[in-house]
Each structure stands twice: as structure tokens, then as C-alpha cells.
Short mmCIF file of C-alpha atoms in Angstrom, two decimals:
data_model
loop_
_atom_site.label_atom_id
_atom_site.label_comp_id
_atom_site.label_asym_id
_atom_site.label_seq_id
_atom_site.Cartn_x
_atom_site.Cartn_y
_atom_site.Cartn_z
CA MET N 1 -25.27 58.65 -83.31
CA ILE N 2 -21.73 60.04 -83.17
CA LEU N 3 -19.01 57.54 -84.13
CA LYS N 4 -16.67 58.38 -81.22
CA ASP N 5 -19.47 57.51 -78.73
CA ILE N 6 -19.98 54.11 -80.36
CA LEU N 7 -16.22 53.42 -80.11
CA TYR N 8 -16.17 53.71 -76.30
CA LYS N 9 -14.13 50.82 -74.78
CA VAL N 10 -12.99 49.56 -78.21
CA ALA N 11 -9.25 48.72 -78.37
CA ILE N 12 -8.19 51.00 -81.27
CA GLU N 13 -4.81 50.63 -82.96
CA ALA N 14 -5.06 53.38 -85.61
CA VAL N 15 -7.58 55.86 -87.06
CA LYS N 16 -7.62 57.48 -90.49
CA GLY N 17 -10.29 60.16 -90.81
CA SER N 18 -12.67 61.77 -88.31
CA THR N 19 -14.53 59.99 -85.48
CA ASP N 20 -16.63 63.09 -84.81
CA ILE N 21 -19.22 62.16 -87.46
CA GLU N 22 -22.85 61.04 -87.39
CA VAL N 23 -23.48 57.42 -88.43
CA ASN N 24 -26.64 55.55 -89.31
CA LYS N 25 -26.15 51.98 -88.02
CA ILE N 26 -23.60 49.16 -87.66
CA GLU N 27 -23.44 46.26 -90.14
CA PHE N 28 -21.11 43.28 -90.69
CA ASP N 29 -23.01 42.00 -93.77
CA SER N 30 -21.94 44.19 -96.71
CA ARG N 31 -25.23 43.35 -98.52
CA LYS N 32 -27.19 45.28 -95.86
CA ILE N 33 -25.15 48.48 -96.06
CA VAL N 34 -26.95 51.78 -96.81
CA SER N 35 -25.79 55.41 -96.70
CA ASP N 36 -23.72 56.51 -93.65
CA ASP N 37 -23.44 52.99 -92.18
CA VAL N 38 -20.51 51.56 -90.24
CA PHE N 39 -19.13 48.39 -91.86
CA VAL N 40 -17.32 45.96 -89.56
CA ALA N 41 -15.00 43.56 -91.44
CA ILE N 42 -15.31 40.28 -89.54
CA LYS N 43 -13.02 37.35 -90.33
CA GLY N 44 -15.49 34.44 -90.39
CA THR N 45 -15.04 30.70 -90.80
CA VAL N 46 -16.32 30.83 -94.41
CA SER N 47 -15.51 34.36 -95.65
CA ASP N 48 -13.46 37.39 -94.62
CA GLY N 49 -15.27 40.73 -94.35
CA HIS N 50 -12.07 42.52 -95.36
CA ASP N 51 -12.72 41.25 -98.90
CA PHE N 52 -15.98 43.26 -98.98
CA ILE N 53 -14.70 46.66 -97.80
CA GLU N 54 -14.80 48.15 -101.30
CA LYS N 55 -18.33 46.84 -101.89
CA ALA N 56 -19.47 48.33 -98.55
CA ILE N 57 -18.05 51.75 -99.46
CA ASN N 58 -19.76 51.62 -102.87
CA LEU N 59 -23.09 50.94 -101.11
CA GLY N 60 -22.68 54.00 -98.84
CA ALA N 61 -20.57 52.97 -95.81
CA THR N 62 -18.70 55.97 -94.43
CA VAL N 63 -16.86 54.12 -91.64
CA ILE N 64 -14.79 50.92 -91.92
CA ILE N 65 -13.78 48.94 -88.82
CA CYS N 66 -10.99 46.51 -89.78
CA GLU N 67 -8.03 44.53 -88.43
CA THR N 68 -5.90 45.30 -91.53
CA LEU N 69 -6.11 48.63 -93.31
CA PRO N 70 -6.84 48.22 -97.04
CA ASN N 71 -4.20 49.24 -99.61
CA LEU N 72 -6.61 51.71 -101.15
CA ILE N 73 -7.66 54.44 -98.68
CA VAL N 74 -10.72 56.29 -100.02
CA GLU N 75 -10.97 60.04 -99.38
CA GLY N 76 -13.80 60.98 -96.97
CA ILE N 77 -14.04 57.50 -95.41
CA THR N 78 -13.06 56.95 -91.76
CA TYR N 79 -10.99 53.81 -91.15
CA VAL N 80 -10.65 52.44 -87.61
CA GLN N 81 -8.04 49.70 -87.20
CA VAL N 82 -8.61 47.37 -84.25
CA LYS N 83 -6.97 44.21 -82.97
CA ASP N 84 -10.18 42.12 -83.06
CA THR N 85 -13.20 43.23 -85.11
CA SER N 86 -15.54 40.70 -83.43
CA ALA N 87 -14.76 42.12 -79.98
CA ALA N 88 -14.95 45.67 -81.37
CA MET N 89 -18.39 45.05 -82.84
CA ALA N 90 -19.67 43.64 -79.54
CA PHE N 91 -18.65 46.81 -77.64
CA MET N 92 -19.93 49.05 -80.46
CA ALA N 93 -23.29 47.22 -80.54
CA ALA N 94 -23.66 47.65 -76.75
CA ASN N 95 -22.82 51.37 -77.03
CA PHE N 96 -25.09 51.89 -80.04
CA TYR N 97 -28.10 50.52 -78.13
CA GLY N 98 -27.22 52.33 -74.88
CA ASN N 99 -25.77 49.29 -73.06
CA PRO N 100 -29.19 47.65 -72.52
CA SER N 101 -27.77 44.67 -70.57
CA ALA N 102 -26.96 47.07 -67.70
CA ASN N 103 -30.70 47.80 -67.43
CA LEU N 104 -31.59 44.08 -67.06
CA LYS N 105 -30.64 41.26 -64.73
CA LEU N 106 -28.91 39.15 -67.40
CA VAL N 107 -28.00 35.52 -66.58
CA GLY N 108 -25.92 33.41 -68.99
CA VAL N 109 -26.19 29.59 -69.16
CA THR N 110 -23.30 27.62 -70.66
CA GLY N 111 -22.29 23.96 -70.92
CA THR N 112 -22.77 21.09 -73.38
CA ASN N 113 -26.25 19.94 -72.38
CA GLY N 114 -29.13 21.61 -70.55
CA LYS N 115 -28.63 25.23 -71.72
CA THR N 116 -31.99 25.50 -73.53
CA THR N 117 -33.93 23.75 -70.75
CA ILE N 118 -32.48 25.87 -67.95
CA ALA N 119 -32.80 29.23 -69.79
CA SER N 120 -36.34 28.44 -70.98
CA LEU N 121 -37.54 27.17 -67.60
CA LEU N 122 -36.03 30.18 -65.81
CA TYR N 123 -38.03 32.36 -68.23
CA GLN N 124 -41.15 30.30 -67.45
CA LEU N 125 -40.57 30.44 -63.67
CA PHE N 126 -40.04 34.20 -63.51
CA LYS N 127 -43.03 34.82 -65.81
CA ASN N 128 -45.16 32.68 -63.48
CA ALA N 129 -43.81 34.74 -60.57
CA GLY N 130 -45.31 37.84 -62.23
CA PHE N 131 -42.21 39.44 -63.79
CA LYS N 132 -41.61 40.74 -67.29
CA VAL N 133 -38.85 38.50 -68.72
CA GLY N 134 -36.69 38.03 -71.81
CA LEU N 135 -35.22 34.85 -73.31
CA LEU N 136 -32.39 34.33 -75.81
CA SER N 137 -32.32 30.61 -76.64
CA THR N 138 -31.70 28.04 -79.41
CA VAL N 139 -35.45 27.46 -79.72
CA LYS N 140 -36.69 31.06 -79.73
CA ILE N 141 -36.20 34.64 -78.59
CA LEU N 142 -38.87 36.05 -76.30
CA VAL N 143 -39.35 39.72 -75.36
CA ASP N 144 -41.84 39.14 -72.55
CA ASP N 145 -44.79 37.69 -74.56
CA LYS N 146 -43.51 38.57 -78.04
CA GLU N 147 -41.81 35.68 -79.85
CA TYR N 148 -39.10 35.83 -82.52
CA LYS N 149 -37.40 33.00 -84.40
CA ALA N 150 -33.89 32.04 -83.27
CA THR N 151 -31.21 31.13 -85.82
CA HIS N 152 -28.18 30.51 -83.57
CA THR N 153 -27.68 29.36 -79.96
CA THR N 154 -25.88 32.66 -79.31
CA PRO N 155 -26.83 35.31 -81.93
CA ASP N 156 -24.33 37.88 -83.26
CA SER N 157 -23.62 40.81 -80.94
CA LEU N 158 -25.78 43.26 -82.96
CA THR N 159 -28.81 40.94 -82.68
CA ILE N 160 -28.17 40.30 -78.97
CA ASN N 161 -28.06 44.04 -78.14
CA HIS N 162 -31.03 44.81 -80.41
CA PHE N 163 -33.20 42.34 -78.48
CA LEU N 164 -31.79 43.30 -75.07
CA ASN N 165 -32.68 46.91 -75.91
CA GLU N 166 -36.20 45.84 -76.87
CA MET N 167 -36.48 43.91 -73.58
CA ALA N 168 -35.33 46.94 -71.58
CA GLU N 169 -37.80 49.22 -73.42
CA GLU N 170 -40.63 46.72 -72.76
CA GLY N 171 -39.84 46.88 -69.04
CA CYS N 172 -38.35 43.42 -68.68
CA GLU N 173 -36.50 42.96 -65.40
CA TYR N 174 -34.71 39.69 -66.21
CA CYS N 175 -33.20 38.02 -69.28
CA PHE N 176 -31.99 34.42 -69.47
CA MET N 177 -29.53 33.68 -72.26
CA GLU N 178 -27.90 30.57 -73.68
CA VAL N 179 -24.16 31.17 -74.10
CA SER N 180 -22.50 28.78 -76.54
CA SER N 181 -18.79 28.07 -76.88
CA HIS N 182 -18.98 29.51 -80.45
CA GLY N 183 -20.55 32.68 -79.07
CA ILE N 184 -17.86 33.11 -76.40
CA HIS N 185 -15.01 32.33 -78.80
CA GLN N 186 -16.36 34.74 -81.42
CA LYS N 187 -16.64 37.50 -78.77
CA ARG N 188 -20.41 37.88 -79.21
CA THR N 189 -20.92 38.33 -75.45
CA GLU N 190 -18.20 40.99 -74.97
CA GLY N 191 -19.47 44.18 -73.41
CA LEU N 192 -22.53 42.57 -71.80
CA HIS N 193 -23.28 43.02 -68.09
CA PHE N 194 -24.08 39.62 -66.55
CA VAL N 195 -25.43 39.34 -63.02
CA GLY N 196 -24.89 35.58 -63.06
CA GLY N 197 -23.53 32.60 -64.94
CA ILE N 198 -24.55 28.92 -64.81
CA PHE N 199 -22.34 25.94 -65.81
CA THR N 200 -24.27 22.76 -66.65
CA ASN N 201 -21.73 20.11 -67.74
CA LEU N 202 -19.09 19.43 -70.35
CA SER N 203 -18.96 16.48 -72.70
CA HIS N 204 -17.94 15.55 -76.25
CA ASP N 205 -19.25 18.19 -78.67
CA HIS N 206 -18.17 20.87 -81.18
CA LEU N 207 -14.76 19.31 -81.79
CA ASP N 208 -15.34 20.19 -85.45
CA TYR N 209 -14.92 23.82 -84.33
CA HIS N 210 -12.66 23.59 -81.27
CA GLU N 211 -9.59 21.55 -82.12
CA THR N 212 -9.28 19.92 -78.69
CA PHE N 213 -11.49 19.20 -75.70
CA ALA N 214 -9.13 21.37 -73.60
CA GLU N 215 -9.76 24.35 -75.89
CA TYR N 216 -13.52 23.74 -75.72
CA ARG N 217 -13.32 23.65 -71.90
CA ASP N 218 -11.14 26.76 -71.66
CA VAL N 219 -13.46 28.77 -73.89
CA LYS N 220 -16.36 27.93 -71.57
CA LYS N 221 -14.18 28.79 -68.57
CA SER N 222 -13.35 32.23 -70.03
CA PHE N 223 -17.04 33.19 -69.64
CA PHE N 224 -16.74 32.71 -65.85
CA ASP N 225 -13.29 34.32 -65.74
CA ASN N 226 -14.83 37.51 -67.10
CA LEU N 227 -17.82 37.71 -64.72
CA PRO N 228 -17.64 40.75 -62.40
CA LYS N 229 -17.35 40.33 -58.62
CA THR N 230 -20.92 41.59 -58.27
CA ALA N 231 -22.19 38.53 -60.18
CA PHE N 232 -22.69 34.92 -59.10
CA ALA N 233 -21.13 31.85 -60.75
CA LEU N 234 -23.22 28.67 -60.20
CA SER N 235 -21.51 25.43 -61.24
CA ASN N 236 -22.43 21.76 -61.38
CA ILE N 237 -19.81 20.34 -59.06
CA ASP N 238 -20.66 16.70 -59.96
CA ASP N 239 -19.17 17.38 -63.38
CA LYS N 240 -15.38 16.93 -63.35
CA ASN N 241 -15.00 20.36 -64.99
CA GLY N 242 -17.38 22.07 -62.54
CA ALA N 243 -14.61 23.18 -60.18
CA VAL N 244 -12.41 24.30 -63.14
CA MET N 245 -15.07 26.84 -64.17
CA LEU N 246 -14.88 28.51 -60.76
CA GLN N 247 -11.05 28.57 -60.46
CA ASN N 248 -10.39 32.14 -61.57
CA THR N 249 -13.75 33.83 -61.42
CA LYS N 250 -14.15 37.04 -59.40
CA ALA N 251 -17.86 36.27 -59.03
CA LYS N 252 -19.52 34.73 -55.97
CA LYS N 253 -18.80 30.98 -56.23
CA LEU N 254 -21.78 28.64 -55.77
CA THR N 255 -22.27 24.94 -56.50
CA TYR N 256 -25.10 22.47 -57.14
CA ALA N 257 -25.01 18.66 -57.16
CA LEU N 258 -26.84 15.37 -56.74
CA LYS N 259 -23.81 13.35 -55.61
CA SER N 260 -21.43 15.84 -53.92
CA TYR N 261 -21.59 18.32 -51.07
CA ALA N 262 -22.84 21.59 -52.57
CA ASP N 263 -24.68 24.85 -51.82
CA TYR N 264 -27.73 23.48 -53.59
CA ARG N 265 -28.22 19.72 -53.32
CA ALA N 266 -30.99 17.36 -54.36
CA GLN N 267 -31.99 13.73 -53.92
CA ILE N 268 -34.28 11.91 -56.34
CA LEU N 269 -36.93 10.18 -54.19
CA GLU N 270 -39.16 9.07 -57.08
CA ASN N 271 -38.60 9.00 -60.87
CA GLN N 272 -41.67 8.23 -62.98
CA LEU N 273 -43.02 9.07 -66.42
CA SER N 274 -45.36 11.49 -64.65
CA GLY N 275 -42.53 13.38 -62.95
CA LEU N 276 -39.90 13.52 -60.19
CA LEU N 277 -40.16 13.71 -56.43
CA LEU N 278 -37.09 15.68 -55.33
CA LYS N 279 -35.68 16.64 -51.95
CA ILE N 280 -33.93 19.99 -52.51
CA ASN N 281 -31.95 21.26 -49.53
CA ASP N 282 -34.09 19.08 -47.21
CA GLN N 283 -37.47 20.17 -48.66
CA GLU N 284 -39.56 17.89 -50.88
CA VAL N 285 -41.11 19.03 -54.17
CA TRP N 286 -42.96 17.16 -56.94
CA VAL N 287 -42.10 18.36 -60.47
CA ARG N 288 -43.46 17.43 -63.89
CA LEU N 289 -40.06 16.91 -65.49
CA ILE N 290 -38.41 13.48 -65.78
CA GLY N 291 -34.92 12.03 -65.24
CA SER N 292 -31.76 12.77 -63.32
CA PHE N 293 -30.53 15.23 -65.99
CA ASN N 294 -33.64 17.31 -65.31
CA ALA N 295 -32.96 17.07 -61.56
CA TYR N 296 -29.66 18.86 -62.29
CA ASN N 297 -31.44 21.43 -64.47
CA LEU N 298 -34.01 22.12 -61.75
CA LEU N 299 -31.32 22.52 -59.14
CA ALA N 300 -29.56 25.14 -61.30
CA ILE N 301 -32.90 26.92 -61.73
CA TYR N 302 -33.59 26.73 -57.98
CA GLY N 303 -30.15 28.16 -57.07
CA THR N 304 -30.44 30.93 -59.66
CA ALA N 305 -33.89 31.99 -58.49
CA ILE N 306 -32.66 32.15 -54.89
CA GLN N 307 -29.63 34.23 -55.95
CA LEU N 308 -31.94 36.58 -57.85
CA GLY N 309 -33.89 37.23 -54.65
CA LEU N 310 -36.91 34.95 -54.75
CA GLU N 311 -38.05 33.36 -51.51
CA ASN N 312 -37.27 29.65 -50.94
CA LEU N 313 -40.83 28.27 -50.57
CA GLU N 314 -42.05 30.43 -53.47
CA VAL N 315 -39.31 28.96 -55.71
CA LEU N 316 -40.34 25.39 -54.76
CA ARG N 317 -43.97 26.22 -55.60
CA LEU N 318 -42.94 27.68 -58.95
CA LEU N 319 -40.73 24.64 -59.71
CA SER N 320 -43.76 22.37 -59.30
CA GLN N 321 -45.61 24.32 -62.00
CA LEU N 322 -42.90 24.10 -64.69
CA GLU N 323 -43.70 22.32 -67.94
CA SER N 324 -41.16 20.63 -70.23
CA VAL N 325 -39.48 22.58 -73.03
CA SER N 326 -40.28 21.81 -76.70
CA GLY N 327 -38.23 18.85 -77.94
CA ARG N 328 -36.71 18.09 -74.54
CA PHE N 329 -38.03 14.71 -73.35
CA GLN N 330 -41.44 15.49 -74.85
CA PHE N 331 -43.65 12.44 -74.94
CA ILE N 332 -47.06 11.21 -76.10
CA VAL N 333 -48.88 7.94 -75.38
CA SER N 334 -50.89 6.55 -78.31
CA GLU N 335 -54.32 4.86 -78.09
CA SER N 336 -52.54 1.51 -78.37
CA ASN N 337 -50.37 2.45 -75.32
CA ILE N 338 -47.12 3.08 -77.23
CA THR N 339 -45.03 5.85 -75.62
CA ALA N 340 -43.10 8.06 -78.12
CA ILE N 341 -40.43 10.35 -76.72
CA VAL N 342 -38.79 13.13 -78.76
CA ASP N 343 -35.54 14.56 -77.45
CA TYR N 344 -32.86 16.91 -78.78
CA ALA N 345 -30.06 14.59 -77.55
CA HIS N 346 -27.37 15.04 -80.23
CA THR N 347 -24.23 14.34 -78.18
CA PRO N 348 -23.07 10.99 -76.73
CA ASP N 349 -23.55 12.26 -73.16
CA ALA N 350 -27.07 13.59 -73.79
CA LEU N 351 -28.14 10.40 -75.59
CA GLU N 352 -26.83 8.22 -72.76
CA ASN N 353 -28.61 10.41 -70.17
CA VAL N 354 -31.96 10.07 -71.98
CA LEU N 355 -31.59 6.32 -72.50
CA LYS N 356 -30.62 5.78 -68.85
CA THR N 357 -33.60 7.91 -67.75
CA ILE N 358 -35.89 5.68 -69.80
CA GLU N 359 -34.17 2.63 -68.30
CA ASP N 360 -34.92 3.94 -64.80
CA ILE N 361 -38.65 4.41 -65.45
CA ARG N 362 -39.43 1.40 -67.65
CA THR N 363 -40.72 -1.97 -66.39
CA LYS N 364 -38.28 -4.05 -68.55
CA ASN N 365 -41.31 -5.97 -69.94
CA GLU N 366 -41.44 -3.67 -72.95
CA GLN N 367 -39.19 -2.95 -75.95
CA LEU N 368 -37.19 0.27 -76.19
CA ILE N 369 -36.72 1.27 -79.83
CA THR N 370 -34.36 4.17 -80.50
CA VAL N 371 -34.27 6.17 -83.74
CA VAL N 372 -31.09 8.23 -84.02
CA GLY N 373 -28.95 10.05 -86.57
CA CYS N 374 -25.92 12.36 -86.59
CA GLY N 375 -25.70 15.74 -88.29
CA GLY N 376 -23.60 16.36 -91.39
CA ASP N 377 -20.75 18.93 -91.55
CA ARG N 378 -20.29 18.59 -87.78
CA ASP N 379 -18.01 16.69 -85.40
CA THR N 380 -17.53 13.29 -87.02
CA THR N 381 -15.82 11.59 -84.05
CA LYS N 382 -19.05 11.38 -82.03
CA ARG N 383 -20.92 9.35 -84.69
CA PRO N 384 -19.66 5.84 -83.79
CA ILE N 385 -19.88 6.69 -80.07
CA MET N 386 -23.55 7.66 -80.34
CA ALA N 387 -24.40 4.55 -82.37
CA GLY N 388 -22.59 2.40 -79.81
CA ILE N 389 -24.59 3.94 -76.96
CA ALA N 390 -27.93 3.61 -78.82
CA SER N 391 -27.34 -0.07 -79.72
CA GLU N 392 -26.08 -0.95 -76.23
CA LEU N 393 -28.91 0.68 -74.27
CA SER N 394 -31.85 -0.09 -76.59
CA ASP N 395 -33.65 -3.30 -77.56
CA LYS N 396 -33.63 -2.06 -81.18
CA ALA N 397 -31.66 0.87 -82.67
CA ILE N 398 -32.56 2.40 -86.02
CA PHE N 399 -29.80 4.55 -87.55
CA THR N 400 -31.09 7.26 -89.89
CA SER N 401 -30.50 10.80 -91.16
CA ASP N 402 -30.47 13.82 -88.87
CA ASN N 403 -29.60 17.00 -90.82
CA PRO N 404 -27.16 15.58 -93.42
CA ARG N 405 -26.50 19.12 -94.71
CA SER N 406 -23.88 18.83 -97.52
CA GLU N 407 -22.77 15.29 -96.59
CA ASP N 408 -23.93 11.94 -98.00
CA PRO N 409 -26.37 10.53 -95.37
CA GLU N 410 -25.35 6.95 -96.18
CA ALA N 411 -21.72 7.83 -95.46
CA ILE N 412 -22.71 9.32 -92.08
CA ILE N 413 -24.66 6.16 -91.19
CA SER N 414 -21.66 4.01 -92.23
CA GLU N 415 -19.49 5.94 -89.77
CA MET N 416 -22.11 5.42 -87.05
CA GLU N 417 -22.23 1.66 -87.68
CA LYS N 418 -18.51 1.35 -86.88
CA GLY N 419 -19.31 2.00 -83.21
CA VAL N 420 -21.64 -0.97 -82.79
CA GLU N 421 -20.22 -3.86 -80.75
CA PRO N 422 -20.52 -7.33 -82.42
CA GLN N 423 -23.02 -8.58 -79.84
CA ASN N 424 -25.35 -5.67 -80.74
CA TYR N 425 -25.30 -6.01 -84.58
CA LYS N 426 -28.63 -7.85 -84.70
CA LYS N 427 -30.30 -5.07 -82.72
CA THR N 428 -29.60 -2.42 -85.40
CA ILE N 429 -31.29 -1.38 -88.65
CA SER N 430 -30.11 1.42 -90.99
CA ILE N 431 -32.79 3.38 -92.87
CA VAL N 432 -31.59 6.60 -94.59
CA ASP N 433 -35.04 8.22 -94.90
CA ARG N 434 -35.89 9.63 -91.45
CA LYS N 435 -39.67 9.43 -91.88
CA GLN N 436 -39.37 5.80 -93.01
CA ALA N 437 -37.14 5.09 -89.99
CA ILE N 438 -39.78 6.55 -87.61
CA LYS N 439 -42.51 4.59 -89.45
CA THR N 440 -40.53 1.37 -89.02
CA ALA N 441 -40.14 2.06 -85.28
CA CYS N 442 -43.93 2.57 -85.01
CA GLN N 443 -44.59 -0.68 -86.92
CA LEU N 444 -42.19 -2.64 -84.71
CA ALA N 445 -43.67 -1.25 -81.51
CA GLN N 446 -46.39 -3.11 -79.62
CA SER N 447 -48.61 -2.05 -76.72
CA GLY N 448 -46.50 -0.86 -73.79
CA ASP N 449 -43.33 -0.29 -75.88
CA ILE N 450 -41.28 2.91 -75.86
CA ILE N 451 -39.94 4.72 -78.95
CA LEU N 452 -37.20 7.32 -78.53
CA ILE N 453 -36.59 9.67 -81.48
CA ALA N 454 -33.31 11.49 -80.75
CA GLY N 455 -31.26 14.27 -82.27
CA LYS N 456 -33.60 16.94 -83.64
CA GLY N 457 -35.99 17.71 -80.79
CA HIS N 458 -37.60 21.12 -81.31
CA GLU N 459 -36.38 21.48 -84.92
CA THR N 460 -39.15 21.60 -87.50
CA TYR N 461 -36.97 21.08 -90.56
CA GLN N 462 -34.44 18.72 -92.08
CA GLU N 463 -31.51 20.24 -93.96
CA ILE N 464 -30.36 18.29 -97.03
CA GLN N 465 -27.85 19.74 -99.52
CA GLY N 466 -28.46 23.30 -98.33
CA VAL N 467 -32.28 23.06 -98.55
CA ARG N 468 -34.49 23.02 -95.47
CA HIS N 469 -37.53 20.68 -95.73
CA ASP N 470 -40.44 20.70 -93.27
CA PHE N 471 -39.81 17.94 -90.74
CA ASP N 472 -41.14 17.72 -87.19
CA ASP N 473 -40.33 14.50 -85.30
CA MET N 474 -43.21 14.88 -82.81
CA LYS N 475 -45.79 15.74 -85.47
CA ILE N 476 -44.68 12.81 -87.67
CA VAL N 477 -44.59 10.14 -84.95
CA LYS N 478 -48.02 11.29 -83.69
CA GLU N 479 -49.51 11.03 -87.20
CA LEU N 480 -47.95 7.59 -87.80
CA LEU N 481 -49.15 6.19 -84.46
CA ASP N 482 -52.64 7.62 -85.12
CA GLN N 483 -52.70 5.89 -88.53
CA LEU N 484 -51.72 2.55 -86.94
CA ASN N 485 -54.58 2.88 -84.45
CA LYS N 486 -57.17 3.19 -87.26
#
């Protein structure tokens, strides 16, 4: 492909060399460079791509995209200076793959909690409706029926456009995509054509990356600010930031709620372990998902499906067929009648939602035992808050490791313990080894009791000191409960 065609819409500050040259592909990882590649020097949180320009040229790069021109200008190399290499790469990636998002109906889902559930269930609903569909989520990437492993909530812009292109070539009509605050801030979604955006909610998260809550909120808001007027913006108006997201958008403004007046409104008529009976815009529907947080998710899905042209009664029928997403309020009931629930809840708000959902459906004659940890190398301020919530809303709370990463797991647990109120001390146990913590919960549980294992959900690994070990909460709790039944 010709370089000047790839540079369409890129904000260029200076060019040294020719843009009328054929290039092979675009890379931002210097280790992957081969002959005639374009190297984009991205300033990351850990390293700066500008430090690897010389290495990229030695490996065969003929074009360098940078924010600062290097001191040494090599003869025969084209240098393109831009204001923001992340934004430039997003536009270049879209151009390189022929702007595939324009050939799909792409809907972005953003917010603290619910992104994976909404995107995954929209994929499921539209598949069940007979369409070819794509999914870009934390759990996995799907190109209709083909599955690929996901590594980030929002992949880099090259990966996004690569998969969108594959979706378009496979004949997919729709794509549902999780849009994280990191992805927005790092310009990974620049140059994409969205037909709609969904806002779920905003609560305490990612303050290790965003310095303040206001910055976190404003980054989310910028996604809606940039939607075109041909798109729709669907916001949870029960969340205090729901109206903020719609303030400056040019898109069609729509709302959903359980408590407020909204375009799409629901009432919970029944809430059981077997599902929810909802009244959505005056029509009743039974769904297999559980809890008020899922009522919000289902409303967002309902509103989106209507906006994308599906008929009202057909959407209600399809909602009733939806099955829960891996690691999102997944549960099993053992032979001895112990219910084990695995949920991804890794923020204070999500943990509280799950515990309150269990509170709504339990009889109060049973114990609720919660196993919870907090991730290492992430926002430390939420650790005591989560421990406080777990100990307050459970009969027994077991603090353990999540993904300690490079941190000392005992130090993480010590920070969690600081959030426990004195009256709840006797309800808590700290066990560093996560498997041992789950085993203890199983041993403490009696017939009728409920065990919640929070924090990791769909993840099938535990990261300790840079090494990923096989670890699947659902698989482990099932094995342990089966052993106790023997």
C-alpha cells in the first residue's frame, strides 16, 4: 500500500522524505519489524517507542512515525512527525485495512461495570436473530463463529482494525465492542465509525491510571462527545453521571432506567436464582439472568436492539433466550445443596451489587461466605473499601489473593483488612493461597449455604511475580465441592 494513502486524516506536522512509496505493514513493536514496514513510535506507560527508532530502521523499517524527530536522520528513510502517534496509528490502521468499521454496524459499550455482559449478550442476541456478528470483549474476540483470545479490554488500534476487517470480509453485519477508559485515553478507538454508544455506570476504578475520578469520567464522556449525529447514545440515567455523558454528544440521545423516567424503563417483578421477571416498557418478559444489575444490562440490550431495527416483540423473545456470560454471576449447586457463585466483581460497586443481589434472593436461613481478593499493581485505594463491603454484607468473608502480579499478596491483604469495621472483625479470615481460601469456604459451608467467589470471574489464570499459573475459580470450586460430597 502507498504511504500517502495510509496517512489520510493524520494530523501531520512535518515530513522528511517521500510519502509516495510502497510499504509492507504498520508496527509499533520494534521486535516485529521486517523489510519496508512502517514503525510508529508510541510513548507508552512503561517504555517510549522513540528509543527504538534506530533498532526499527536496522530491522528494515523504511518509514518512521514519531512525535519528535530523532537527531540522526538516516538517508532513504521517510520520517513523519505528528502531534500524537497513538491517534496517528489509529487513523493509519483504519486506512490500511480499508476503514472496515464503516462496513459494519459498530456499537461501543463503556462504563465501569457491565461492559462485557452487554457486549457479549448483544452478540448472543443478534446471533440468535440469525445475523452474522462480531464481538470485541475482555473475555474473547469473535468473528461470527470463530473465536480468538483477548488480551486487553480494548485492543490496540492495529488489532481492532485487523479483526474488524476480518468481520467485514466474513459478512458480519454487526460488531459489539467493549470500550475501556484506557482505550479511549490511548486513542485506540480514533478513526472508527460507531453507529451507537452505550453508557452503563461509573464507579471507583482505574484510579491507578487516571489521577482523579473527574478525569476518569471525562475520558468516558469524550467517547460520546465524538459520536456522529447519525449514531445513538444510550445512557443509564439512574447513574449520576448518566446525564453528563449525553451533555455534548451530537448523537441521538436516549436513556434507560429502573428508577427514573426514561426512554427504556423496567420494573423487577420477581428476582429468583432461576431468573428475573421484568416489565420492560409495559410488557412482561422472563429472563434467565439474575439481579438488578442484570436488569440494567438487559434494558441497555433491549434499547440497542430496538435502535438497530429489531421489532419489539422479537427483542423480548430473544431476551428470554439469553444465557449468562462466563464468570458473570455463574453458579452451580452441589449434591449437598451448596450454591457456589463465581463473579468478576473487582470494584467496590460491582461487589456490592452482587452481594445485594444474593441478599435479595436468599432466605436468610443460610450462611453467605464470600471469598475476595484485590489485584496487585492496580488501584490500591479500593482495597479497604472492598473488604469493608464483603465483611459487612456477608456472614463470613475470606480475604485472599487475586492476581498479586509483582506485589506481595500479604501486603495487599493487610491493606484490605484496614477497611473492616470493628463489629465485623470476627466474620473475617485471611488466607493468602486462593485455592486454600476456596477450600476453606467449601469446608465451612453446609447444606443450603451460598459461597461467592469474587474478583476473577472468567479468568483461567493467576498472575504471580510475572508468571501466569492455571487457575479457574469455577473449575476449582466445583472439584472441591465434588470431593466433599464423596
